[in-house]
Amino acid sequence: MKRYLFLFLAALLCLGPAQAGRAQPAPAVTPPPEVASYSIEVRYDPETHQLAGEQTIRYTNRTDTPFPDLVFHLYLNAFRSEETLWMREAGPDHRGFTFNPEHNGWSRIESLTLADGTALTVAAVDTDETLVRAELPRPIAPGKTVTLQLVFSAQLPEVFARTGWADDGDFVMAGQWFPKLGVWEGADGWNAHPFHANSEFYADFGTYEVAITLPEGWITGASGVSLGEPERNDYGMETHRYRAEHVIDFAWTASPHYRALTRNVDGVTVHVLHYPEMRGTAQRIQRATADGLRLYAEWYGPYGMGLYPHLTVVSIPPGAGGAGGMEYPTLFTVGAMEMGVPLPACIKLLEIETIHELGHQWFQSVVASNEAEEPWLDEGFTDYITTRAMEVLHNGAMSDCGGWNFSYLANHRLSYLMQPDVVVARPAWEYAGLMDYAVATYSKPALALTTLERIVGEEAMLGFMRAYYERYAFAHPSTQDVWDVMAETLGQEMADWFFESWILGSDGMDWYILDMGETHVIIQQRGGVCTPATVHVQRRGTALEEKVLSCDSLVTSLSGVERLISVEIDPDQTLPIDWDLANNGQRHTPDPAPLLGLAVRMILFLQDLFLGGGAAW
Amino acid sequence: MVTGLKHFFTRPLPWLLLHLVNLLPALLLGPLLVGSFTWMARYPLFRIALTERSLDGLIDIFMHAAEAASDASPLTLIGFALLSLLLPVLLSLRVFLEGGVLLTYAEPTAPGLRRFFTGCWRWLGTFLAINLLGWIAITLIAAVGGALVALVWNVALWLGQTLAVLTLLLLGVLVTWIELARAAAVAHDTRNVFAALRESGALFVRRPLQLLGLVGGALAVQVLLMLLSRAVMRAIPIPWWLLSLAVGQLVIFLRLGMRMARRAGMVGLCAVQRQA
């Protein structure tokens, strides 16, 4: 237990003046080697909501082990019916939006051939065909590239689980719309899992060149950069061309109703696509995006490590909220929180959603962890940096209506306290349900990382985060990799304590006052996880005393403390992950000032009521 | 109007009286209504939460509400019961005192207490009748206007918005007319409801600018006071109860003063019209 005291003292030494305002120089970055590159020509029919596409895929074996076959994701097949694995796990709803079986989704590989014309046979891996496999005539050796020609067809569902169409077909958000290769991990084989309800995605870096053919007059947005004006053809259709480099995925959106707000933010062109009646919402999104871009770049490193010149933000129209709140490389969507009416400025859900999805551009699009096997890595880190950004931009508020602040961090606490024994590091399919998943991947890691920052100090935490971002940019880190970076930057003991306590373990922490009299106080610690804490003892006629509670013993008794007024454990709230912050403090006698203050406010409220309320008349 | 305003400044009795009537019930009820929160005062987090206006801390404290239930005070329930009884009494008291208030500003010399309360009784029935007619009219106009706005809003937004503004303006004129009618009743020394309505209605035609200046100016000052007080009160930490009380009472006093000044001005306008 003494090592915790050492940890704590070491952390104190790391504390230094906050230097969040210091801009970071852009680190030198080598663009990642391409692994999976796609050239896709796709035609979308807004009447049938179907896609017809042809892909040329170049996949390079960057491992030491030859791969004998290919495994593709066909994610849309999860929405074929209510009987799929995905649907059985999720129920008919996904995050509050309901599946419409009459407008389902599916995906099919029509043909798959090698560059020399050799046809490959595609067979299902799972019963839902969200994974398919094709044997190769010869294994692809390390360092070699296989080129494939693939023809596919697909149908987008009515907006559900991040993808689909809405507004009678006048809106489409195409996510996970094309057959996508899994990740070849050498001796471990293909990393590709059937599509589970709580799972997201995992793919390799490469270049996407995509040509999308749609009816004339439609406005599109997509990952990457547009290659110019749409090309008209003779059939009343137009082809929109995009190119995205160093990305793990490609998504696009289209509607004849879109308008665009465009702004340059420190060299990044930001387009916010929105319906005309949602201009006010789009302006809020644009402001939040600009603020977030600057903060994250300053804290962790440049957007896209300086390799992404463009960012598209899609303000999801009403009725399509199921497509909102999702991240793709250089594109993200906002609108999962839509309630059909514009949110008042005092409710910051829009800003939170925007800044969160933007944060994924760092932790998902560039630091491309495996979202299926280790979902906490991208969600937990992104929600932590979101909490941090909200602290700077909006005093931490999730809402501050009437001058009363309810913080995003408190929201994490409430969620966490509903399931405080949840284990964070698990594959997506092992969570018991949506609540379990949400607490484990978002709230608990965000709280734990915030607590870690308050223990080690802002500067040290920034050092860890920057090292993580720079080292694993355009790579696929695991939990162990992050552990190792933390050990290098914050110390092995701190890293071990953090991961064993909060990521791998199910215990918690609560410092509390067990008993208090006028001359004694007994403090106890429970939960299984301990970190030292300071305690303030206020006595009549003496200055405030500060003591340190160590983890040597679960019970600490302070005696000889005469004329006690109050005792406060962790007065600076460096431990927001503590189960109960109220029992951290106690007064020997009630504090009259807040009660009198409340009484006065009530008196004034009543006087106002008797005058006729807020009416000036 | 100037005479009326002069009387407002030189005859402070109504102003002081109404402030007392506004303050005393609140002084009784306020502490009762917050009695249930006494158990929270043992938590240092309570003071922090109120100082920083943070719901975070209050939520943590409320998690202990169940264990504190046995300490919960019945005072709050008593407070709510008293409030529901007192509210109609206070509203009636306001109507009752109106006669004496207006008389104070109308008379050439300041009336004593006895004359003040005689005035209260004299016009009580008239004012109740004027208020009743007024509320019926307001309800009708609000209902019709609101329905029209709702009907038109989705068809032609600009028309809906225009109708909404017009409805609100009409309601404002109606409320002013009711208040002016009470002033006219006293200024013309009549208890005839329709005569009072007629005389006050004529003012809209004969002295529109003066009326607009008086009502608009009073409204502007009231709005300014409210915005200022909201900003100031938000800046004062809740535990700083003495400062809150002082600032709050000053604002209430000034708001009441604006009402009295408006009434005094109306009485003055009606008196000028009578002389004309």
PDB file of N, CA and C in Angstrom, chain A residues 402-407 410 413-414 417 568 573 580-582 585-588 590-591 593-604 606-608 610-617, chain B residues 22-23 26 29-30 37 41-47 50 53-56 58-60 63-64 90 94 175-176 215 222 226 233-234 236 238-239 241 244-245 248-249 255-256 259 262:
ATOM      1  N   GLY A 402     -30.938  28.788 -16.547  1.00  0.00           N
ATOM      2  CA  GLY A 402     -31.229  29.535 -15.327  1.00  0.00           C
ATOM      3  C   GLY A 402     -29.995  29.775 -14.487  1.00  0.00           C
ATOM      4  N   GLY A 403     -28.836  29.656 -15.084  1.00  0.00           N
ATOM      5  CA  GLY A 403     -27.600  29.879 -14.337  1.00  0.00           C
ATOM      6  C   GLY A 403     -27.157  28.683 -13.516  1.00  0.00           C
ATOM      7  N   TRP A 404     -27.895  27.560 -13.578  1.00  0.00           N
ATOM      8  CA  TRP A 404     -27.542  26.354 -12.833  1.00  0.00           C
ATOM      9  C   TRP A 404     -26.839  25.370 -13.755  1.00  0.00           C
ATOM     10  N   ASN A 405     -25.637  24.999 -13.345  1.00  0.00           N
ATOM     11  CA  ASN A 405     -24.776  24.167 -14.171  1.00  0.00           C
ATOM     12  C   ASN A 405     -24.926  22.691 -13.825  1.00  0.00           C
ATOM     13  N   PHE A 406     -25.270  21.887 -14.819  1.00  0.00           N
ATOM     14  CA  PHE A 406     -25.191  20.436 -14.661  1.00  0.00           C
ATOM     15  C   PHE A 406     -24.131  19.983 -15.634  1.00  0.00           C
ATOM     16  N   SER A 407     -23.041  19.435 -15.117  1.00  0.00           N
ATOM     17  CA  SER A 407     -21.877  19.206 -15.964  1.00  0.00           C
ATOM     18  C   SER A 407     -21.935  17.872 -16.689  1.00  0.00           C
ATOM     19  N   ALA A 410     -20.642  15.248 -14.442  1.00  0.00           N
ATOM     20  CA  ALA A 410     -21.655  14.736 -13.518  1.00  0.00           C
ATOM     21  C   ALA A 410     -22.557  13.724 -14.212  1.00  0.00           C
ATOM     22  N   ARG A 413     -20.804  10.591 -14.078  1.00  0.00           N
ATOM     23  CA  ARG A 413     -20.893  10.032 -12.722  1.00  0.00           C
ATOM     24  C   ARG A 413     -22.221   9.311 -12.512  1.00  0.00           C
ATOM     25  N   LEU A 414     -23.294   9.972 -12.908  1.00  0.00           N
ATOM     26  CA  LEU A 414     -24.615   9.360 -12.709  1.00  0.00           C
ATOM     27  C   LEU A 414     -24.726   8.045 -13.471  1.00  0.00           C
ATOM     28  N   LEU A 417     -22.583   5.429 -11.730  1.00  0.00           N
ATOM     29  CA  LEU A 417     -23.136   4.970 -10.461  1.00  0.00           C
ATOM     30  C   LEU A 417     -24.293   3.999 -10.651  1.00  0.00           C
ATOM     31  N   GLU A 568     -13.382  17.822   5.488  1.00  0.00           N
ATOM     32  CA  GLU A 568     -13.663  17.611   4.057  1.00  0.00           C
ATOM     33  C   GLU A 568     -12.574  16.768   3.436  1.00  0.00           C
ATOM     34  N   GLN A 573     -11.702  18.040  -5.165  1.00  0.00           N
ATOM     35  CA  GLN A 573     -12.387  17.108  -6.085  1.00  0.00           C
ATOM     36  C   GLN A 573     -11.443  16.568  -7.162  1.00  0.00           C
ATOM     37  N   ASP A 580     -19.310   8.588  -3.945  1.00  0.00           N
ATOM     38  CA  ASP A 580     -20.217   9.504  -3.257  1.00  0.00           C
ATOM     39  C   ASP A 580     -19.414  10.717  -2.800  1.00  0.00           C
ATOM     40  N   LEU A 581     -19.642  11.841  -3.431  1.00  0.00           N
ATOM     41  CA  LEU A 581     -18.881  13.031  -3.072  1.00  0.00           C
ATOM     42  C   LEU A 581     -19.494  13.738  -1.859  1.00  0.00           C
ATOM     43  N   ALA A 582     -20.771  13.513  -1.611  1.00  0.00           N
ATOM     44  CA  ALA A 582     -21.424  14.191  -0.489  1.00  0.00           C
ATOM     45  C   ALA A 582     -20.866  13.690   0.839  1.00  0.00           C
ATOM     46  N   GLY A 585     -17.618  14.944   3.104  1.00  0.00           N
ATOM     47  CA  GLY A 585     -17.511  16.057   4.045  1.00  0.00           C
ATOM     48  C   GLY A 585     -18.639  16.034   5.063  1.00  0.00           C
ATOM     49  N   GLN A 586     -18.348  16.603   6.196  1.00  0.00           N
ATOM     50  CA  GLN A 586     -19.392  16.716   7.217  1.00  0.00           C
ATOM     51  C   GLN A 586     -19.072  17.890   8.130  1.00  0.00           C
ATOM     52  N   ARG A 587     -20.122  18.537   8.591  1.00  0.00           N
ATOM     53  CA  ARG A 587     -19.970  19.607   9.553  1.00  0.00           C
ATOM     54  C   ARG A 587     -20.480  19.117  10.901  1.00  0.00           C
ATOM     55  N   HIS A 588     -19.852  19.635  11.928  1.00  0.00           N
ATOM     56  CA  HIS A 588     -20.322  19.252  13.259  1.00  0.00           C
ATOM     57  C   HIS A 588     -21.686  19.866  13.535  1.00  0.00           C
ATOM     58  N   PRO A 590     -24.889  22.336  11.534  1.00  0.00           N
ATOM     59  CA  PRO A 590     -25.312  22.784  10.202  1.00  0.00           C
ATOM     60  C   PRO A 590     -24.776  24.174   9.878  1.00  0.00           C
ATOM     61  N   ASP A 591     -24.471  24.372   8.623  1.00  0.00           N
ATOM     62  CA  ASP A 591     -23.980  25.663   8.136  1.00  0.00           C
ATOM     63  C   ASP A 591     -25.185  26.583   7.895  1.00  0.00           C
ATOM     64  N   ALA A 593     -25.357  29.676   6.653  1.00  0.00           N
ATOM     65  CA  ALA A 593     -25.353  30.601   5.506  1.00  0.00           C
ATOM     66  C   ALA A 593     -26.100  30.074   4.288  1.00  0.00           C
ATOM     67  N   PRO A 594     -25.858  28.840   3.843  1.00  0.00           N
ATOM     68  CA  PRO A 594     -26.607  28.380   2.670  1.00  0.00           C
ATOM     69  C   PRO A 594     -28.102  28.263   2.937  1.00  0.00           C
ATOM     70  N   LEU A 595     -28.467  27.895   4.154  1.00  0.00           N
ATOM     71  CA  LEU A 595     -29.902  27.799   4.468  1.00  0.00           C
ATOM     72  C   LEU A 595     -30.551  29.169   4.428  1.00  0.00           C
ATOM     73  N   LEU A 596     -29.863  30.138   5.036  1.00  0.00           N
ATOM     74  CA  LEU A 596     -30.408  31.500   5.016  1.00  0.00           C
ATOM     75  C   LEU A 596     -30.455  32.021   3.584  1.00  0.00           C
ATOM     76  N   GLY A 597     -29.427  31.697   2.828  1.00  0.00           N
ATOM     77  CA  GLY A 597     -29.411  32.124   1.433  1.00  0.00           C
ATOM     78  C   GLY A 597     -30.588  31.564   0.656  1.00  0.00           C
ATOM     79  N   LEU A 598     -30.876  30.284   0.891  1.00  0.00           N
ATOM     80  CA  LEU A 598     -32.034  29.664   0.215  1.00  0.00           C
ATOM     81  C   LEU A 598     -33.318  30.326   0.659  1.00  0.00           C
ATOM     82  N   ALA A 599     -33.405  30.598   1.953  1.00  0.00           N
ATOM     83  CA  ALA A 599     -34.620  31.222   2.483  1.00  0.00           C
ATOM     84  C   ALA A 599     -34.829  32.596   1.864  1.00  0.00           C
ATOM     85  N   VAL A 600     -33.749  33.366   1.737  1.00  0.00           N
ATOM     86  CA  VAL A 600     -33.865  34.704   1.143  1.00  0.00           C
ATOM     87  C   VAL A 600     -34.311  34.598  -0.312  1.00  0.00           C
ATOM     88  N   ARG A 601     -33.731  33.658  -1.040  1.00  0.00           N
ATOM     89  CA  ARG A 601     -34.129  33.495  -2.452  1.00  0.00           C
ATOM     90  C   ARG A 601     -35.590  33.084  -2.550  1.00  0.00           C
ATOM     91  N   MET A 602     -36.026  32.281  -1.613  1.00  0.00           N
ATOM     92  CA  MET A 602     -37.436  31.876  -1.615  1.00  0.00           C
ATOM     93  C   MET A 602     -38.324  33.075  -1.314  1.00  0.00           C
ATOM     94  N   ILE A 603     -37.876  33.901  -0.358  1.00  0.00           N
ATOM     95  CA  ILE A 603     -38.638  35.116  -0.028  1.00  0.00           C
ATOM     96  C   ILE A 603     -38.766  36.002  -1.257  1.00  0.00           C
ATOM     97  N   LEU A 604     -37.672  36.195  -1.952  1.00  0.00           N
ATOM     98  CA  LEU A 604     -37.693  37.063  -3.135  1.00  0.00           C
ATOM     99  C   LEU A 604     -38.561  36.443  -4.240  1.00  0.00           C
ATOM    100  N   LEU A 606     -41.161  34.548  -3.779  1.00  0.00           N
ATOM    101  CA  LEU A 606     -42.560  34.737  -3.381  1.00  0.00           C
ATOM    102  C   LEU A 606     -43.000  36.181  -3.612  1.00  0.00           C
ATOM    103  N   GLN A 607     -42.124  37.113  -3.293  1.00  0.00           N
ATOM    104  CA  GLN A 607     -42.465  38.516  -3.527  1.00  0.00           C
ATOM    105  C   GLN A 607     -42.709  38.753  -5.004  1.00  0.00           C
ATOM    106  N   ASP A 608     -41.881  38.144  -5.842  1.00  0.00           N
ATOM    107  CA  ASP A 608     -42.051  38.269  -7.282  1.00  0.00           C
ATOM    108  C   ASP A 608     -43.383  37.653  -7.715  1.00  0.00           C
ATOM    109  N   PHE A 610     -46.055  37.368  -5.886  1.00  0.00           N
ATOM    110  CA  PHE A 610     -47.144  38.222  -5.438  1.00  0.00           C
ATOM    111  C   PHE A 610     -47.263  39.478  -6.298  1.00  0.00           C
ATOM    112  N   LEU A 611     -46.188  39.834  -6.980  1.00  0.00           N
ATOM    113  CA  LEU A 611     -46.235  40.984  -7.891  1.00  0.00           C
ATOM    114  C   LEU A 611     -46.798  40.598  -9.244  1.00  0.00           C
ATOM    115  N   GLY A 612     -47.039  39.331  -9.450  1.00  0.00           N
ATOM    116  CA  GLY A 612     -47.544  38.876 -10.745  1.00  0.00           C
ATOM    117  C   GLY A 612     -46.487  38.154 -11.535  1.00  0.00           C
ATOM    118  N   GLY A 613     -45.530  37.535 -10.860  1.00  0.00           N
ATOM    119  CA  GLY A 613     -44.506  36.778 -11.559  1.00  0.00           C
ATOM    120  C   GLY A 613     -43.500  37.688 -12.213  1.00  0.00           C
ATOM    121  N   GLY A 614     -42.889  37.230 -13.268  1.00  0.00           N
ATOM    122  CA  GLY A 614     -41.860  38.003 -13.941  1.00  0.00           C
ATOM    123  C   GLY A 614     -42.414  39.131 -14.763  1.00  0.00           C
ATOM    124  N   ALA A 615     -43.749  39.227 -14.839  1.00  0.00           N
ATOM    125  CA  ALA A 615     -44.327  40.278 -15.670  1.00  0.00           C
ATOM    126  C   ALA A 615     -43.940  41.638 -15.140  1.00  0.00           C
ATOM    127  N   ALA A 616     -43.556  42.510 -16.044  1.00  0.00           N
ATOM    128  CA  ALA A 616     -43.148  43.843 -15.630  1.00  0.00           C
ATOM    129  C   ALA A 616     -44.345  44.720 -15.343  1.00  0.00           C
ATOM    130  N   TRP A 617     -45.508  44.259 -15.742  1.00  0.00           N
ATOM    131  CA  TRP A 617     -46.681  45.114 -15.700  1.00  0.00           C
ATOM    132  C   TRP A 617     -47.107  45.483 -14.276  1.00  0.00           C
TER     133      TRP A 617
ATOM    134  N   ASN B  22     -46.368  43.234   0.381  1.00  0.00           N
ATOM    135  CA  ASN B  22     -45.657  42.270  -0.470  1.00  0.00           C
ATOM    136  C   ASN B  22     -44.631  41.480   0.332  1.00  0.00           C
ATOM    137  N   LEU B  23     -43.978  42.139   1.294  1.00  0.00           N
ATOM    138  CA  LEU B  23     -42.852  41.530   2.006  1.00  0.00           C
ATOM    139  C   LEU B  23     -43.278  40.595   3.138  1.00  0.00           C
ATOM    140  N   ALA B  26     -44.227  36.957   2.474  1.00  0.00           N
ATOM    141  CA  ALA B  26     -43.059  36.242   1.942  1.00  0.00           C
ATOM    142  C   ALA B  26     -42.082  35.916   3.061  1.00  0.00           C
ATOM    143  N   LEU B  29     -43.575  32.885   4.796  1.00  0.00           N
ATOM    144  CA  LEU B  29     -43.625  31.634   4.034  1.00  0.00           C
ATOM    145  C   LEU B  29     -42.249  31.124   3.595  1.00  0.00           C
ATOM    146  N   GLY B  30     -41.352  32.061   3.257  1.00  0.00           N
ATOM    147  CA  GLY B  30     -40.046  31.659   2.712  1.00  0.00           C
ATOM    148  C   GLY B  30     -39.322  30.640   3.566  1.00  0.00           C
ATOM    149  N   PHE B  37     -34.964  21.443   3.748  1.00  0.00           N
ATOM    150  CA  PHE B  37     -33.589  21.312   3.286  1.00  0.00           C
ATOM    151  C   PHE B  37     -32.573  21.444   4.414  1.00  0.00           C
ATOM    152  N   ALA B  41     -27.611  20.976   5.301  1.00  0.00           N
ATOM    153  CA  ALA B  41     -26.637  21.957   5.769  1.00  0.00           C
ATOM    154  C   ALA B  41     -25.471  21.324   6.524  1.00  0.00           C
ATOM    155  N   ARG B  42     -25.556  20.019   6.780  1.00  0.00           N
ATOM    156  CA  ARG B  42     -24.416  19.350   7.425  1.00  0.00           C
ATOM    157  C   ARG B  42     -23.339  18.975   6.418  1.00  0.00           C
ATOM    158  N   TYR B  43     -23.663  19.059   5.142  1.00  0.00           N
ATOM    159  CA  TYR B  43     -22.706  18.697   4.099  1.00  0.00           C
ATOM    160  C   TYR B  43     -22.001  19.952   3.590  1.00  0.00           C
ATOM    161  N   PRO B  44     -20.680  20.015   3.710  1.00  0.00           N
ATOM    162  CA  PRO B  44     -19.954  21.158   3.145  1.00  0.00           C
ATOM    163  C   PRO B  44     -20.237  21.336   1.652  1.00  0.00           C
ATOM    164  N   LEU B  45     -20.521  20.234   0.976  1.00  0.00           N
ATOM    165  CA  LEU B  45     -20.810  20.292  -0.463  1.00  0.00           C
ATOM    166  C   LEU B  45     -22.039  21.149  -0.755  1.00  0.00           C
ATOM    167  N   PHE B  46     -22.933  21.263   0.208  1.00  0.00           N
ATOM    168  CA  PHE B  46     -24.150  22.047   0.035  1.00  0.00           C
ATOM    169  C   PHE B  46     -23.811  23.508  -0.217  1.00  0.00           C
ATOM    170  N   ARG B  47     -22.924  24.043   0.608  1.00  0.00           N
ATOM    171  CA  ARG B  47     -22.532  25.437   0.437  1.00  0.00           C
ATOM    172  C   ARG B  47     -21.822  25.635  -0.903  1.00  0.00           C
ATOM    173  N   LEU B  50     -24.325  25.591  -3.800  1.00  0.00           N
ATOM    174  CA  LEU B  50     -25.129  26.810  -3.896  1.00  0.00           C
ATOM    175  C   LEU B  50     -24.277  28.003  -4.320  1.00  0.00           C
ATOM    176  N   ARG B  53     -23.600  27.448  -7.917  1.00  0.00           N
ATOM    177  CA  ARG B  53     -24.822  27.129  -8.674  1.00  0.00           C
ATOM    178  C   ARG B  53     -24.611  25.844  -9.486  1.00  0.00           C
ATOM    179  N   SER B  54     -24.206  24.821  -8.773  1.00  0.00           N
ATOM    180  CA  SER B  54     -23.885  23.557  -9.421  1.00  0.00           C
ATOM    181  C   SER B  54     -24.883  22.492  -9.007  1.00  0.00           C
ATOM    182  N   LEU B  55     -25.564  21.954 -10.013  1.00  0.00           N
ATOM    183  CA  LEU B  55     -26.500  20.867  -9.730  1.00  0.00           C
ATOM    184  C   LEU B  55     -25.745  19.587  -9.385  1.00  0.00           C
ATOM    185  N   ASP B  56     -24.491  19.495  -9.841  1.00  0.00           N
ATOM    186  CA  ASP B  56     -23.690  18.286  -9.599  1.00  0.00           C
ATOM    187  C   ASP B  56     -23.677  17.947  -8.118  1.00  0.00           C
ATOM    188  N   LEU B  58     -25.536  19.092  -5.708  1.00  0.00           N
ATOM    189  CA  LEU B  58     -26.858  18.875  -5.112  1.00  0.00           C
ATOM    190  C   LEU B  58     -27.352  17.465  -5.394  1.00  0.00           C
ATOM    191  N   ILE B  59     -27.045  16.952  -6.583  1.00  0.00           N
ATOM    192  CA  ILE B  59     -27.474  15.601  -6.918  1.00  0.00           C
ATOM    193  C   ILE B  59     -26.809  14.593  -5.998  1.00  0.00           C
ATOM    194  N   ASP B  60     -25.509  14.790  -5.745  1.00  0.00           N
ATOM    195  CA  ASP B  60     -24.821  13.885  -4.820  1.00  0.00           C
ATOM    196  C   ASP B  60     -25.456  13.945  -3.433  1.00  0.00           C
ATOM    197  N   MET B  63     -28.731  12.111  -3.044  1.00  0.00           N
ATOM    198  CA  MET B  63     -28.649  10.657  -2.945  1.00  0.00           C
ATOM    199  C   MET B  63     -28.765  10.207  -1.494  1.00  0.00           C
ATOM    200  N   HIS B  64     -28.601  11.158  -0.573  1.00  0.00           N
ATOM    201  CA  HIS B  64     -28.758  10.835   0.840  1.00  0.00           C
ATOM    202  C   HIS B  64     -30.145  11.202   1.344  1.00  0.00           C
ATOM    203  N   LEU B  90     -54.052  37.625  -0.919  1.00  0.00           N
ATOM    204  CA  LEU B  90     -53.146  38.709  -1.311  1.00  0.00           C
ATOM    205  C   LEU B  90     -53.615  39.378  -2.599  1.00  0.00           C
ATOM    206  N   ARG B  94     -54.696  43.336  -2.992  1.00  0.00           N
ATOM    207  CA  ARG B  94     -54.165  44.270  -3.993  1.00  0.00           C
ATOM    208  C   ARG B  94     -55.291  45.082  -4.616  1.00  0.00           C
ATOM    209  N   VAL B 175     -54.858  45.571 -21.448  1.00  0.00           N
ATOM    210  CA  VAL B 175     -54.397  45.607 -20.052  1.00  0.00           C
ATOM    211  C   VAL B 175     -54.226  47.059 -19.595  1.00  0.00           C
ATOM    212  N   THR B 176     -53.678  47.893 -20.490  1.00  0.00           N
ATOM    213  CA  THR B 176     -53.502  49.312 -20.156  1.00  0.00           C
ATOM    214  C   THR B 176     -54.859  49.968 -19.939  1.00  0.00           C
ATOM    215  N   VAL B 215     -46.708  54.797 -20.335  1.00  0.00           N
ATOM    216  CA  VAL B 215     -46.731  53.329 -20.234  1.00  0.00           C
ATOM    217  C   VAL B 215     -45.448  52.716 -20.792  1.00  0.00           C
ATOM    218  N   GLN B 222     -39.101  48.981 -16.145  1.00  0.00           N
ATOM    219  CA  GLN B 222     -39.348  47.695 -15.487  1.00  0.00           C
ATOM    220  C   GLN B 222     -38.485  46.595 -16.102  1.00  0.00           C
ATOM    221  N   MET B 226     -35.580  44.456 -14.317  1.00  0.00           N
ATOM    222  CA  MET B 226     -35.594  42.996 -14.229  1.00  0.00           C
ATOM    223  C   MET B 226     -34.321  42.391 -14.781  1.00  0.00           C
ATOM    224  N   MET B 233     -28.335  39.369  -9.263  1.00  0.00           N
ATOM    225  CA  MET B 233     -28.658  38.271  -8.338  1.00  0.00           C
ATOM    226  C   MET B 233     -27.926  36.998  -8.718  1.00  0.00           C
ATOM    227  N   ARG B 234     -27.710  36.795 -10.010  1.00  0.00           N
ATOM    228  CA  ARG B 234     -26.965  35.603 -10.437  1.00  0.00           C
ATOM    229  C   ARG B 234     -25.506  35.701 -10.036  1.00  0.00           C
ATOM    230  N   ILE B 236     -24.449  37.157  -7.335  1.00  0.00           N
ATOM    231  CA  ILE B 236     -24.292  37.052  -5.873  1.00  0.00           C
ATOM    232  C   ILE B 236     -24.413  35.580  -5.467  1.00  0.00           C
ATOM    233  N   ILE B 238     -25.381  32.389  -3.552  1.00  0.00           N
ATOM    234  CA  ILE B 238     -26.575  32.188  -2.742  1.00  0.00           C
ATOM    235  C   ILE B 238     -26.323  32.279  -1.239  1.00  0.00           C
ATOM    236  N   PRO B 239     -25.203  31.728  -0.721  1.00  0.00           N
ATOM    237  CA  PRO B 239     -24.976  31.857   0.729  1.00  0.00           C
ATOM    238  C   PRO B 239     -24.773  33.288   1.227  1.00  0.00           C
ATOM    239  N   TRP B 241     -26.446  35.757   2.007  1.00  0.00           N
ATOM    240  CA  TRP B 241     -27.876  36.005   2.137  1.00  0.00           C
ATOM    241  C   TRP B 241     -28.220  37.464   2.421  1.00  0.00           C
ATOM    242  N   SER B 244     -27.976  39.462  -0.767  1.00  0.00           N
ATOM    243  CA  SER B 244     -29.108  39.066  -1.623  1.00  0.00           C
ATOM    244  C   SER B 244     -30.385  39.739  -1.152  1.00  0.00           C
ATOM    245  N   LEU B 245     -30.568  39.738   0.161  1.00  0.00           N
ATOM    246  CA  LEU B 245     -31.791  40.326   0.724  1.00  0.00           C
ATOM    247  C   LEU B 245     -31.840  41.823   0.442  1.00  0.00           C
ATOM    248  N   GLY B 248     -32.213  42.396  -3.359  1.00  0.00           N
ATOM    249  CA  GLY B 248     -33.545  41.938  -3.768  1.00  0.00           C
ATOM    250  C   GLY B 248     -34.641  42.890  -3.329  1.00  0.00           C
ATOM    251  N   GLN B 249     -34.537  43.364  -2.078  1.00  0.00           N
ATOM    252  CA  GLN B 249     -35.574  44.286  -1.594  1.00  0.00           C
ATOM    253  C   GLN B 249     -35.523  45.609  -2.341  1.00  0.00           C
ATOM    254  N   ARG B 255     -39.390  48.252  -8.393  1.00  0.00           N
ATOM    255  CA  ARG B 255     -40.422  47.745  -9.310  1.00  0.00           C
ATOM    256  C   ARG B 255     -41.803  48.194  -8.856  1.00  0.00           C
ATOM    257  N   LEU B 256     -42.034  48.099  -7.555  1.00  0.00           N
ATOM    258  CA  LEU B 256     -43.304  48.584  -7.012  1.00  0.00           C
ATOM    259  C   LEU B 256     -43.439  50.078  -7.262  1.00  0.00           C
ATOM    260  N   ARG B 259     -44.634  50.852 -10.651  1.00  0.00           N
ATOM    261  CA  ARG B 259     -46.081  50.627 -10.762  1.00  0.00           C
ATOM    262  C   ARG B 259     -46.839  51.818 -10.195  1.00  0.00           C
ATOM    263  N   ARG B 262     -46.584  54.783 -12.442  1.00  0.00           N
ATOM    264  CA  ARG B 262     -47.450  54.618 -13.614  1.00  0.00           C
ATOM    265  C   ARG B 262     -48.886  54.956 -13.238  1.00  0.00           C
TER     266      ARG B 262
END
